[in-house]
PDB file of C-alpha atoms in Angstrom:
ATOM      1  CA  UNK A1222     122.012  97.094 178.077  1.00 46.00           C
ATOM      2  CA  UNK A1223     119.410  94.920 176.640  1.00 47.00           C
ATOM      3  CA  UNK A1224     119.662  96.534 173.261  1.00 48.00           C
ATOM      4  CA  UNK A1225     123.387  96.227 173.120  1.00 46.00           C
ATOM      5  CA  UNK A1226     123.026  92.365 173.955  1.00 42.00           C
ATOM      6  CA  UNK A1227     120.426  92.143 170.995  1.00 45.00           C
ATOM      7  CA  UNK A1228     122.641  93.811 168.670  1.00 40.00           C
ATOM      8  CA  UNK A1229     125.801  91.679 169.475  1.00 41.00           C
ATOM      9  CA  UNK A1230     123.428  88.508 168.889  1.00 45.00           C
ATOM     10  CA  UNK A1231     122.497  89.762 165.450  1.00 44.00           C
ATOM     11  CA  UNK A1232     126.157  90.396 164.690  1.00 49.00           C
ATOM     12  CA  UNK A1233     127.042  86.830 165.583  1.00 49.00           C
ATOM     13  CA  UNK A1234     124.357  85.115 163.602  1.00 52.00           C
ATOM     14  CA  UNK A1235     124.230  87.109 160.167  1.00 52.00           C
ATOM     15  CA  UNK A1236     121.738  86.436 157.485  1.00 54.00           C
ATOM     16  CA  UNK A1237     122.659  83.734 155.014  1.00 52.00           C
ATOM     17  CA  UNK A1238     123.846  85.053 151.665  1.00 52.00           C
ATOM     18  CA  UNK A1239     121.677  84.917 148.712  1.00 50.00           C
ATOM     19  CA  UNK A1240     122.376  81.710 146.386  1.00 52.00           C
ATOM     20  CA  UNK A1241     124.245  82.405 143.230  1.00 55.00           C
ATOM     21  CA  UNK A1242     122.530  79.479 141.520  1.00 57.00           C
ATOM     22  CA  UNK A1243     119.287  81.363 141.038  1.00 62.00           C
ATOM     23  CA  UNK A1244     118.277  80.783 137.433  1.00 60.00           C
ATOM     24  CA  UNK A1245     117.118  84.212 135.483  1.00 64.00           C
ATOM     25  CA  UNK A1246     113.748  84.068 134.011  1.00 67.00           C
ATOM     26  CA  UNK A1247     114.027  82.938 130.069  1.00 73.00           C
ATOM     27  CA  UNK A1248     113.857  85.826 127.724  1.00 80.00           C
ATOM     28  CA  UNK A1249     110.951  85.375 125.216  1.00 79.00           C
ATOM     29  CA  UNK A1250     112.070  86.050 121.505  1.00 85.00           C
ATOM     30  CA  UNK A1251     111.050  89.180 119.931  1.00 88.00           C
ATOM     31  CA  UNK A1252     107.966  89.319 117.746  1.00 87.00           C
ATOM     32  CA  UNK A1253     108.272  91.975 115.055  1.00 87.00           C
ATOM     33  CA  UNK A1254     105.133  93.159 113.386  1.00 82.00           C
ATOM     34  CA  UNK A1255     104.189  96.004 111.182  1.00 77.00           C
ATOM     35  CA  UNK A1256     102.582  99.001 112.858  1.00 72.00           C
ATOM     36  CA  UNK A1257      99.646 100.585 111.120  1.00 71.00           C
ATOM     37  CA  UNK A1258     100.047 104.210 110.939  1.00 63.00           C
ATOM     38  CA  UNK A1259      96.729 106.273 110.293  1.00 60.00           C
ATOM     39  CA  UNK A1260      97.794 108.733 107.905  1.00 57.00           C
ATOM     40  CA  UNK A1261     100.723 110.224 105.586  1.00 63.00           C
ATOM     41  CA  UNK A1262     101.191 110.558 101.905  1.00 76.00           C
ATOM     42  CA  UNK A1263      98.725 109.821  99.007  1.00 90.00           C
ATOM     43  CA  UNK A1264      97.923 106.299  97.540  1.00 91.00           C
ATOM     44  CA  UNK A1265      97.324 107.770  93.862  1.00 92.00           C
ATOM     45  CA  UNK A1266      96.689 104.211  92.016  1.00 93.00           C
ATOM     46  CA  UNK A1267      95.377 100.808  92.327  1.00 95.00           C
ATOM     47  CA  UNK A1268      96.445  98.536  89.342  1.00 97.00           C
ATOM     48  CA  UNK A1269      94.481  95.247  88.752  1.00 97.00           C
ATOM     49  CA  UNK A1270      95.642  92.323  86.979  1.00 97.00           C
ATOM     50  CA  UNK A1271      94.093  91.360  83.627  1.00 96.00           C
ATOM     51  CA  UNK A1272      95.138  87.769  84.193  1.00 97.00           C
ATOM     52  CA  UNK A1273      93.958  86.849  87.547  1.00 96.00           C
ATOM     53  CA  UNK A1274      90.698  87.996  89.381  1.00 94.00           C
ATOM     54  CA  UNK A1275      91.261  89.721  92.666  1.00 94.00           C
ATOM     55  CA  UNK A1276      94.951  90.389  92.073  1.00 97.00           C
ATOM     56  CA  UNK A1277      95.728  94.141  92.793  1.00 97.00           C
ATOM     57  CA  UNK A1278      98.495  96.444  93.558  1.00 97.00           C
ATOM     58  CA  UNK A1279      98.544  99.744  95.200  1.00 96.00           C
ATOM     59  CA  UNK A1280     101.195 102.484  94.832  1.00 96.00           C
ATOM     60  CA  UNK A1281     101.974 105.274  97.173  1.00 95.00           C
ATOM     61  CA  UNK A1282     103.805 108.676  96.826  1.00 95.00           C
ATOM     62  CA  UNK A1283     106.396 108.107  99.576  1.00 93.00           C
ATOM     63  CA  UNK A1284     105.367 104.736 101.271  1.00 93.00           C
ATOM     64  CA  UNK A1285     106.400 102.069  98.473  1.00 95.00           C
ATOM     65  CA  UNK A1286     104.127  99.558  96.750  1.00 96.00           C
ATOM     66  CA  UNK A1287     101.597  97.073  98.164  1.00 96.00           C
ATOM     67  CA  UNK A1288      99.691  93.898  96.960  1.00 97.00           C
ATOM     68  CA  UNK A1289      96.097  93.105  97.963  1.00 95.00           C
ATOM     69  CA  UNK A1290      96.009  89.635  99.921  1.00 93.00           C
ATOM     70  CA  UNK A1291      92.231  88.303  99.501  1.00 90.00           C
ATOM     71  CA  UNK A1292      92.819  85.837 102.079  1.00 90.00           C
ATOM     72  CA  UNK A1293      94.490  88.391 104.764  1.00 89.00           C
ATOM     73  CA  UNK A1294      91.897  91.052 103.456  1.00 89.00           C
ATOM     74  CA  UNK A1295      94.925  93.487 103.665  1.00 90.00           C
ATOM     75  CA  UNK A1296      97.482  95.205 101.496  1.00 92.00           C
ATOM     76  CA  UNK A1297     100.713  93.575 102.017  1.00 94.00           C
ATOM     77  CA  UNK A1298     104.042  95.742 101.825  1.00 94.00           C
ATOM     78  CA  UNK A1299     106.373  94.931  98.851  1.00 96.00           C
ATOM     79  CA  UNK A1300     109.489  97.062  99.815  1.00 95.00           C
ATOM     80  CA  UNK A1301     110.123  96.638 103.459  1.00 92.00           C
ATOM     81  CA  UNK A1302     113.731  95.687 102.632  1.00 92.00           C
ATOM     82  CA  UNK A1303     114.435  98.769 100.562  1.00 95.00           C
ATOM     83  CA  UNK A1304     117.110 101.106 101.818  1.00 94.00           C
ATOM     84  CA  UNK A1305     116.989 103.667  99.108  1.00 97.00           C
ATOM     85  CA  UNK A1306     114.275 106.376 100.235  1.00 95.00           C
ATOM     86  CA  UNK A1307     113.546 107.585  96.755  1.00 97.00           C
ATOM     87  CA  UNK A1308     112.681 104.213  95.644  1.00 98.00           C
ATOM     88  CA  UNK A1309     109.664 104.507  98.014  1.00 96.00           C
ATOM     89  CA  UNK A1310     108.014 106.997  95.664  1.00 96.00           C
ATOM     90  CA  UNK A1311     106.181 104.882  93.210  1.00 97.00           C
ATOM     91  CA  UNK A1312     105.583 106.683  89.862  1.00 97.00           C
ATOM     92  CA  UNK A1313     103.909 103.740  88.219  1.00 98.00           C
ATOM     93  CA  UNK A1314     103.044  99.923  88.539  1.00 98.00           C
ATOM     94  CA  UNK A1315     102.348  97.500  85.462  1.00 98.00           C
ATOM     95  CA  UNK A1316     100.983  94.001  86.060  1.00 98.00           C
ATOM     96  CA  UNK A1317     102.078  91.729  83.263  1.00 98.00           C
ATOM     97  CA  UNK A1318      99.229  90.997  80.770  1.00 97.00           C
ATOM     98  CA  UNK A1319     100.131  87.353  80.253  1.00 97.00           C
ATOM     99  CA  UNK A1320     101.929  86.323  83.278  1.00 98.00           C
ATOM    100  CA  UNK A1321     100.181  86.883  86.771  1.00 97.00           C
ATOM    101  CA  UNK A1322     103.234  86.519  88.696  1.00 98.00           C
ATOM    102  CA  UNK A1323     105.113  89.365  86.912  1.00 98.00           C
ATOM    103  CA  UNK A1324     104.902  92.757  87.940  1.00 98.00           C
ATOM    104  CA  UNK A1325     106.884  95.889  87.532  1.00 98.00           C
ATOM    105  CA  UNK A1326     107.387  99.162  89.613  1.00 98.00           C
ATOM    106  CA  UNK A1327     108.561 102.406  88.267  1.00 98.00           C
ATOM    107  CA  UNK A1328     110.248 103.720  91.391  1.00 98.00           C
ATOM    108  CA  UNK A1329     111.659 107.304  92.023  1.00 97.00           C
ATOM    109  CA  UNK A1330     110.143 110.029  94.234  1.00 95.00           C
ATOM    110  CA  UNK A1331     111.414 112.994  92.371  1.00 94.00           C
ATOM    111  CA  UNK A1332     113.342 114.560  89.542  1.00 93.00           C
ATOM    112  CA  UNK A1333     116.599 114.869  91.782  1.00 91.00           C
ATOM    113  CA  UNK A1334     116.117 111.426  93.589  1.00 95.00           C
ATOM    114  CA  UNK A1335     117.452 107.823  92.140  1.00 96.00           C
ATOM    115  CA  UNK A1336     115.099 106.044  89.915  1.00 97.00           C
ATOM    116  CA  UNK A1337     114.857 102.317  88.932  1.00 98.00           C
ATOM    117  CA  UNK A1338     112.640  99.862  87.265  1.00 98.00           C
ATOM    118  CA  UNK A1339     111.997  97.154  89.762  1.00 98.00           C
ATOM    119  CA  UNK A1340     110.857  93.616  88.242  1.00 98.00           C
ATOM    120  CA  UNK A1341     109.364  90.646  90.103  1.00 98.00           C
ATOM    121  CA  UNK A1342     108.420  87.369  88.936  1.00 98.00           C
ATOM    122  CA  UNK A1343     106.887  86.273  92.167  1.00 98.00           C
ATOM    123  CA  UNK A1344     104.300  89.052  92.798  1.00 98.00           C
ATOM    124  CA  UNK A1345     106.839  91.132  94.750  1.00 97.00           C
ATOM    125  CA  UNK A1346     108.383  88.607  97.182  1.00 97.00           C
ATOM    126  CA  UNK A1347     111.795  89.117  95.188  1.00 97.00           C
ATOM    127  CA  UNK A1348     112.976  92.166  93.053  1.00 98.00           C
ATOM    128  CA  UNK A1349     115.476  92.761  90.319  1.00 98.00           C
ATOM    129  CA  UNK A1350     116.475  96.408  90.462  1.00 98.00           C
ATOM    130  CA  UNK A1351     117.591  98.142  87.418  1.00 98.00           C
ATOM    131  CA  UNK A1352     118.584 101.911  87.895  1.00 98.00           C
ATOM    132  CA  UNK A1353     117.613 104.105  84.819  1.00 97.00           C
ATOM    133  CA  UNK A1354     118.937 107.230  83.520  1.00 94.00           C
ATOM    134  CA  UNK A1355     115.568 109.028  83.295  1.00 94.00           C
ATOM    135  CA  UNK A1356     113.841 110.981  86.123  1.00 92.00           C
ATOM    136  CA  UNK A1357     110.700 109.907  87.798  1.00 94.00           C
ATOM    137  CA  UNK A1358     108.444 111.995  90.069  1.00 95.00           C
ATOM    138  CA  UNK A1359     106.279 109.739  92.234  1.00 95.00           C
ATOM    139  CA  UNK A1360     105.772 112.178  94.795  1.00 95.00           C
ATOM    140  CA  UNK A1361     105.505 115.289  92.128  1.00 94.00           C
ATOM    141  CA  UNK A1362     102.469 116.994  90.924  1.00 92.00           C
ATOM    142  CA  UNK A1363     100.037 115.033  88.715  1.00 89.00           C
ATOM    143  CA  UNK A1364     101.068 111.609  90.349  1.00 90.00           C
ATOM    144  CA  UNK A1365      97.478 110.664  90.465  1.00 88.00           C
ATOM    145  CA  UNK A1366      96.859 111.180  86.520  1.00 89.00           C
ATOM    146  CA  UNK A1367      97.478 107.463  85.399  1.00 91.00           C
ATOM    147  CA  UNK A1368     100.152 104.948  84.693  1.00 96.00           C
ATOM    148  CA  UNK A1369     103.152 105.909  82.994  1.00 96.00           C
ATOM    149  CA  UNK A1370     104.585 102.289  82.750  1.00 98.00           C
ATOM    150  CA  UNK A1371     103.135 100.179  80.019  1.00 98.00           C
ATOM    151  CA  UNK A1372     103.714  96.499  78.648  1.00 98.00           C
ATOM    152  CA  UNK A1373     103.052  95.396  75.248  1.00 98.00           C
ATOM    153  CA  UNK A1374     100.303  92.642  75.411  1.00 96.00           C
ATOM    154  CA  UNK A1375     101.609  90.965  72.258  1.00 97.00           C
ATOM    155  CA  UNK A1376     105.340  91.000  73.338  1.00 97.00           C
ATOM    156  CA  UNK A1377     105.408  91.207  77.076  1.00 97.00           C
ATOM    157  CA  UNK A1378     109.169  91.720  77.046  1.00 98.00           C
ATOM    158  CA  UNK A1379     108.656  95.127  75.668  1.00 98.00           C
ATOM    159  CA  UNK A1380     107.763  97.904  78.058  1.00 98.00           C
ATOM    160  CA  UNK A1381     107.213 101.749  77.413  1.00 98.00           C
ATOM    161  CA  UNK A1382     107.742 104.456  79.967  1.00 97.00           C
ATOM    162  CA  UNK A1383     106.592 108.005  79.470  1.00 95.00           C
ATOM    163  CA  UNK A1384     108.759 110.119  81.707  1.00 93.00           C
ATOM    164  CA  UNK A1385     107.389 113.312  82.877  1.00 90.00           C
ATOM    165  CA  UNK A1386     110.982 114.864  82.478  1.00 89.00           C
ATOM    166  CA  UNK A1387     112.735 112.906  79.949  1.00 91.00           C
ATOM    167  CA  UNK A1388     110.591 111.858  77.106  1.00 92.00           C
ATOM    168  CA  UNK A1389     109.569 108.402  76.157  1.00 95.00           C
ATOM    169  CA  UNK A1390     111.671 105.240  76.877  1.00 97.00           C
ATOM    170  CA  UNK A1391     111.524 101.733  75.662  1.00 98.00           C
ATOM    171  CA  UNK A1392     112.924  98.434  76.915  1.00 98.00           C
ATOM    172  CA  UNK A1393     112.664  95.095  74.801  1.00 98.00           C
ATOM    173  CA  UNK A1394     114.321  92.613  77.491  1.00 98.00           C
ATOM    174  CA  UNK A1395     111.667  93.137  80.450  1.00 98.00           C
ATOM    175  CA  UNK A1396     113.176  96.215  81.706  1.00 98.00           C
ATOM    176  CA  UNK A1397     117.021  95.280  81.952  1.00 98.00           C
ATOM    177  CA  UNK A1398     117.955  97.808  79.383  1.00 98.00           C
ATOM    178  CA  UNK A1399     116.301 101.177  78.165  1.00 98.00           C
ATOM    179  CA  UNK A1400     116.722 103.384  75.155  1.00 97.00           C
ATOM    180  CA  UNK A1401     115.260 106.805  74.632  1.00 96.00           C
ATOM    181  CA  UNK A1402     112.592 107.037  71.640  1.00 95.00           C
ATOM    182  CA  UNK A1403     114.028 110.090  69.713  1.00 92.00           C
ATOM    183  CA  UNK A1404     111.313 110.183  67.502  1.00 92.00           C
ATOM    184  CA  UNK A1405     108.735 110.998  70.034  1.00 88.00           C
ATOM    185  CA  UNK A1406     107.748 114.610  69.796  1.00 84.00           C
ATOM    186  CA  UNK A1407     107.794 115.478  73.580  1.00 79.00           C
ATOM    187  CA  UNK A1408     110.902 115.759  75.485  1.00 73.00           C
ATOM    188  CA  UNK A1409     109.370 116.332  78.856  1.00 71.00           C
ATOM    189  CA  UNK A1410     109.417 119.342  81.357  1.00 67.00           C
ATOM    190  CA  UNK A1411     112.408 121.496  81.739  1.00 51.00           C
ATOM    191  CA  UNK A1412     112.881 120.378  85.429  1.00 50.00           C
ATOM    192  CA  UNK A1413     115.502 117.827  84.485  1.00 52.00           C
ATOM    193  CA  UNK A1414     118.598 116.807  86.282  1.00 51.00           C
ATOM    194  CA  UNK A1415     121.764 114.544  85.352  1.00 49.00           C
ATOM    195  CA  UNK A1416     122.518 111.511  87.391  1.00 48.00           C
ATOM    196  CA  UNK A1417     125.253 113.460  89.015  1.00 48.00           C
ATOM    197  CA  UNK A1418     123.012 116.121  90.052  1.00 48.00           C
ATOM    198  CA  UNK A1419     120.505 113.731  91.324  1.00 44.00           C
ATOM    199  CA  UNK A1420     123.208 112.315  93.753  1.00 43.00           C
ATOM    200  CA  UNK A1421     124.143 115.581  94.847  1.00 44.00           C
ATOM    201  CA  UNK A1422     120.631 116.259  96.119  1.00 42.00           C
TER     202      UNK A1422
END
């Protein structure tokens, strides 16, 4: 009987409902940072500027290009905004021999992938990307044997690219347009693909 009376008393005086005016805790903004991964791929070449001491670029076979930041003592990625996977295979880098701010990338992972010449006039902060008709092989055999892209030190707008698959190519307008040097005796390897075949994968 006593238990029944206690139960009736609790029913007559229900607990107050929780207030709907409670303020949810403030959400902190996301802080995005690069994650250092301890492995994967090759870094076949480091290219130093001949104009500015301490300015250097690094190319990888499948992880893009980097610039050395002396103040941070770290390699800074230059292609984080790139969405074309083939462009992360860097065949060659050329630092301008007159203007320290200008740098070029020869980007293309393999003969079947898309290829382009990247040009920056602010050390890789922004890029002009020019797709090219010749193949590259940033992730192919021999990627550590030296640079294939060169700049004429007397005429910095003139670039030469020695393609492993498609012979020698030349640009006289800072990489915006390219033509094949037909007089060059070596045409490249037999492992060649047309642009349509590259897109087909």
